Each structure stands twice: as structure tokens, then as C-alpha cells.
Coordinates of C-alpha atoms and ligand atoms in Angstrom, one line a residue:
M1 CA 0.0 -0.1 0.0
R2 CA 1.3 3.5 -0.9
L3 CA 0.2 6.9 0.0
R4 CA 0.6 9.8 -2.4
D5 CA -0.9 13.3 -3.3
A6 CA -4.3 13.1 -4.5
G7 CA -5.1 14.6 -8.0
W8 CA -7.8 15.4 -10.4
R9 CA -7.7 11.6 -11.6
D10 CA -8.6 10.3 -8.2
L11 CA -11.8 12.3 -8.0
A12 CA -14.2 9.6 -9.2
G13 CA -12.8 6.9 -6.7
I14 CA -12.8 9.3 -3.9
A15 CA -16.3 10.1 -4.7
E16 CA -17.4 6.3 -5.0
L17 CA -15.5 5.3 -1.7
E18 CA -17.1 8.4 -0.1
A19 CA -20.7 7.3 -0.6
R20 CA -19.6 3.7 0.9
C21 CA -17.8 5.2 3.6
F22 CA -20.3 7.9 4.7
P23 CA -23.8 6.7 3.7
V24 CA -25.4 9.3 5.6
D25 CA -24.5 12.8 4.1
P26 CA -21.5 12.1 1.9
W27 CA -19.8 14.7 0.2
S28 CA -20.6 15.3 -3.5
P29 CA -18.1 15.0 -6.3
A30 CA -18.6 18.9 -6.6
T31 CA -17.4 19.1 -2.9
F32 CA -14.3 17.1 -3.4
W33 CA -13.6 19.2 -6.5
A34 CA -13.3 22.2 -4.8
E35 CA -11.4 20.8 -2.0
L36 CA -8.7 19.8 -4.6
A37 CA -9.1 23.3 -6.3
G38 CA -8.3 24.7 -2.7
R39 CA -4.7 23.2 -3.0
P40 CA -2.2 24.1 -1.6
R41 CA -4.1 25.3 1.3
R42 CA -5.8 22.1 1.1
S43 CA -3.7 19.0 1.2
Y44 CA -5.5 15.4 0.4
V45 CA -3.6 12.1 0.2
V46 CA -4.8 8.9 -1.0
A47 CA -3.8 5.2 -0.3
V48 CA -3.4 3.0 -3.4
D49 CA -2.9 -0.7 -3.5
D50 CA -0.4 -2.8 -5.7
V51 CA -3.0 -2.8 -8.5
G52 CA -3.8 0.9 -8.5
E53 CA -6.9 0.7 -6.6
L54 CA -8.0 3.3 -3.9
A55 CA -8.1 1.8 -0.4
G56 CA -8.3 5.4 1.6
Y57 CA -8.2 9.0 1.5
A58 CA -7.8 12.0 3.8
G59 CA -7.6 15.7 3.7
L60 CA -6.3 18.4 5.5
D61 CA -6.9 22.5 5.8
L62 CA -3.5 24.5 6.4
S63 CA -4.1 27.7 8.0
G64 CA -0.9 28.9 9.6
D65 CA -0.8 27.6 13.1
L66 CA -3.7 25.5 13.0
A67 CA -4.5 22.7 10.6
D68 CA -7.9 21.0 10.3
V69 CA -8.6 17.1 9.4
M70 CA -11.6 17.8 6.6
T71 CA -11.9 13.9 6.2
I72 CA -10.5 10.6 6.4
A73 CA -11.6 7.3 5.2
V74 CA -10.8 3.8 4.6
D75 CA -12.5 1.2 2.4
P76 CA -14.8 -0.8 4.9
A77 CA -12.9 -4.2 3.6
R78 CA -9.5 -2.9 4.5
R79 CA -10.2 -1.4 7.7
G80 CA -8.4 -2.4 11.0
S81 CA -4.8 -3.2 9.5
G82 CA -3.4 0.5 10.3
L83 CA -4.0 2.3 7.0
G84 CA -6.4 4.8 8.9
A85 CA -3.3 5.5 11.2
R86 CA -1.0 5.8 8.3
L87 CA -3.3 8.5 6.7
L88 CA -3.7 10.5 9.7
E89 CA 0.1 10.5 10.4
E90 CA 0.7 11.8 7.0
L91 CA -1.7 14.6 7.7
H92 CA 0.3 15.2 10.8
T93 CA 3.4 15.3 9.0
R94 CA 2.0 17.6 6.1
A95 CA 0.4 19.8 9.0
G96 CA 3.9 20.2 10.6
A97 CA 5.5 20.9 7.5
G98 CA 3.1 23.6 6.7
G99 CA 3.9 25.4 10.1
A100 CA 0.9 23.9 12.1
A101 CA 1.4 23.7 15.7
A102 CA -1.8 21.8 16.4
V103 CA -4.4 19.9 14.4
M104 CA -8.3 19.8 15.0
L105 CA -11.3 18.2 13.6
E106 CA -14.9 17.3 14.6
V107 CA -16.2 13.6 15.0
R108 CA -19.7 12.4 15.8
A109 CA -19.8 11.2 19.4
D110 CA -21.2 8.0 18.1
N111 CA -18.4 7.2 15.7
G112 CA -16.6 4.8 18.0
P113 CA -13.7 3.5 15.4
A114 CA -12.9 7.1 14.3
R115 CA -12.6 8.2 18.0
G116 CA -10.5 5.4 18.8
L117 CA -8.3 6.3 16.2
Y118 CA -7.9 9.9 17.3
A119 CA -7.4 9.1 20.9
A120 CA -4.8 6.9 20.1
H121 CA -3.0 9.5 18.1
G122 CA -3.2 12.0 21.1
Y123 CA -6.2 14.1 20.4
R124 CA -8.1 15.4 23.4
V125 CA -11.6 16.5 23.7
L126 CA -12.0 20.3 23.4
R127 CA -15.6 21.0 23.5
T128 CA -18.8 19.3 22.6
R129 CA -21.5 20.7 20.1
P130 CA -24.8 19.2 21.7
G131 CA -27.1 17.8 18.8
Y132 CA -24.8 19.3 16.1
Y133 CA -25.5 16.3 13.6
R134 CA -29.3 16.4 13.1
S135 CA -31.1 14.0 10.5
A136 CA -34.2 14.6 8.6
D137 CA -35.7 11.1 9.3
G138 CA -36.2 11.9 13.0
T139 CA -33.6 9.9 14.4
P140 CA -32.1 11.6 17.5
A141 CA -29.5 14.1 17.0
V142 CA -25.7 13.3 17.8
D143 CA -23.5 15.5 19.6
A144 CA -20.4 16.7 17.8
L145 CA -16.9 16.5 19.6
V146 CA -14.1 18.9 18.7
L147 CA -11.1 17.6 19.2
R148 CA -7.4 18.9 19.4
K149 CA -4.0 17.4 19.1
E150 CA -0.6 19.1 19.8
L151 CA 1.8 18.6 17.2
P152 CA 5.2 17.9 18.6
Ligands
LIG201 C1 -11.8 5.7 11.1 C2 -11.4 5.0 10.2 C3 -10.6 5.7 9.1 C4 -10.3 4.1 10.6 O1 -9.7 3.4 9.8 P1 -8.7 2.0 10.0 O2 -7.9 1.7 8.9 O3 -9.8 0.8 10.2 O4 -7.8 2.3 11.4 P2 -6.5 1.7 11.8 O5 -6.7 0.1 11.5 O6 -5.3 2.4 11.2 O7 -6.8 1.8 13.2 C5 -6.1 2.5 14.1 C6 -6.7 2.8 15.3 O8 -7.8 3.3 15.4 C7 -8.4 2.8 16.4 N1 -9.6 1.8 15.9 C8 -9.7 1.5 14.4 N2 -11.0 0.8 14.5 C9 -11.6 0.8 15.6 C10 -13.0 0.4 16.0 N3 -13.6 -0.4 15.3 N4 -13.4 0.6 17.5 C11 -12.2 1.1 18.4 N5 -11.2 1.6 18.0 C12 -10.6 1.5 16.8 C13 -7.7 1.7 17.2 O9 -7.3 2.7 18.4 C14 -6.6 1.4 16.2 O10 -5.4 1.2 16.8 P3 -4.9 -0.5 16.9 O11 -5.5 -1.0 15.8 O12 -3.5 -0.3 17.3 O13 -6.0 -0.9 18.1 C15 -12.5 3.9 9.4 O14 -12.9 3.2 10.4 C16 -13.3 4.9 8.5 O15 -13.1 5.0 7.3 N6 -14.5 5.0 8.8 C17 -15.7 5.8 8.2 C18 -15.3 6.9 7.8 C19 -15.0 7.8 9.2 O16 -15.9 7.9 10.1 N7 -14.3 8.8 9.3 C20 -14.0 9.9 10.3 C21 -14.7 10.9 10.2 S1 -14.6 12.0 11.5

């Protein structure tokens, strides 16, 4: 598995994986287009296997002292083998190289795997946004947690 910069040719694969990784409220292809158009402030990485198949992706917003993790996702069939950690560590490397002293992100309070990943990488809960994630179908709203990690 190899990590490399995301480019325009990855858009279709990213959008397809996004739909499988975020069945509720996936980002549209147009959103990813705008994210890539926002480079170099935005920085996206993809994980590609030996036959060139997309296995995961992650994106960062670099804004001076502070960087934000915009998104991170791993193909459901390839989870649990360290790829999410590799992608997140690559974002940390890019954030540090871009001059950031800390990284922030938002996560749904009910997203156990993502919370586990972030906790294992030194993120601490900064604040909670109660009921931030609302759905149209009447299911209860879910809190957003704002997390922060200081970079070494
Ligand atoms: C979150 C996600 C990227 C993790 O990817 P992954 O490749 O499975 O993660 P890794 O195998 O690198 O796991 C790294 C660490 O995360 C934590 N973790 C991963 N899966 C977990 C789970 N199901 N439950 C609890 N902790 C988990 C563990 O601490 C793990 O370290 P360990 O293997 O040493 O125990 C993946 O589950 C995903 O794509 N989810 C859907 C998209 C998403 O929710 N993105 C985050 C939005 S904020």
C-alpha cells in the first residue's frame, strides 16, 4: 500500500469510496472538486494498493498555526489493519511541514472507530456541540466533539 498526493484523476474513485464510507450525508463530487481546487491550502492524500485501487483518502486544511482534518476514510473491506493510522500520520506530517502547531477536527460522538483512532493519536476533546448532527428522518440528533492534538 502506497500513499501519494491526491490529484484530479482520483476524484471519481474518492467520490465512489465516500458514498460507501459515509452513507449518511456523503460529500458530493463537486465538494471534492472544490477541495482539490483549494490546494495548496488544502492537502489531500490517497492510499493506493499494488494494482492501483483506491483504499483510502484523507484531507487537511492548512491555515497557519492551526490545521484541520477535513476528512479521512478507509475502504470498509480494508479497515483494522493500520491504514487509517497511516493516513492520519501523513496529515500530521503535512501539518507540521506547513507550520501548524496543532491539529483540530470534528467527529460524531457515536463514531467509535474514528474516536478510537484519534484518541490513539493524542487527540483530546476540546468541546462538545450538543445535537450538532441532525437528520431529516427523525432519528435523534448526535453531538459533535471538537478534538485537538498538539504537534510535537
Ligand atoms: C476511522 C477509520 C478511518 C479508521 O480506519 P482503519 O484503517 O480501520 O484504522 P486503523 O486500522 O489504522 O486503526 C487505528 C486505530 O484506530 C482505533 N480503531 C480503529 N478501528 C476501531 C474500532 N472499530 N473501534 C475502536 N477503535 C478503533 C484503534 O485505536 C486503532 O489502533 P489499534 O489497531 O492499534 O487498536 C475507518 O473506520 C473509516 O473509514 N470509517 C468511516 C469514515 C469515518 O468515520 N471517518 C472519520 C470521520 S471524523
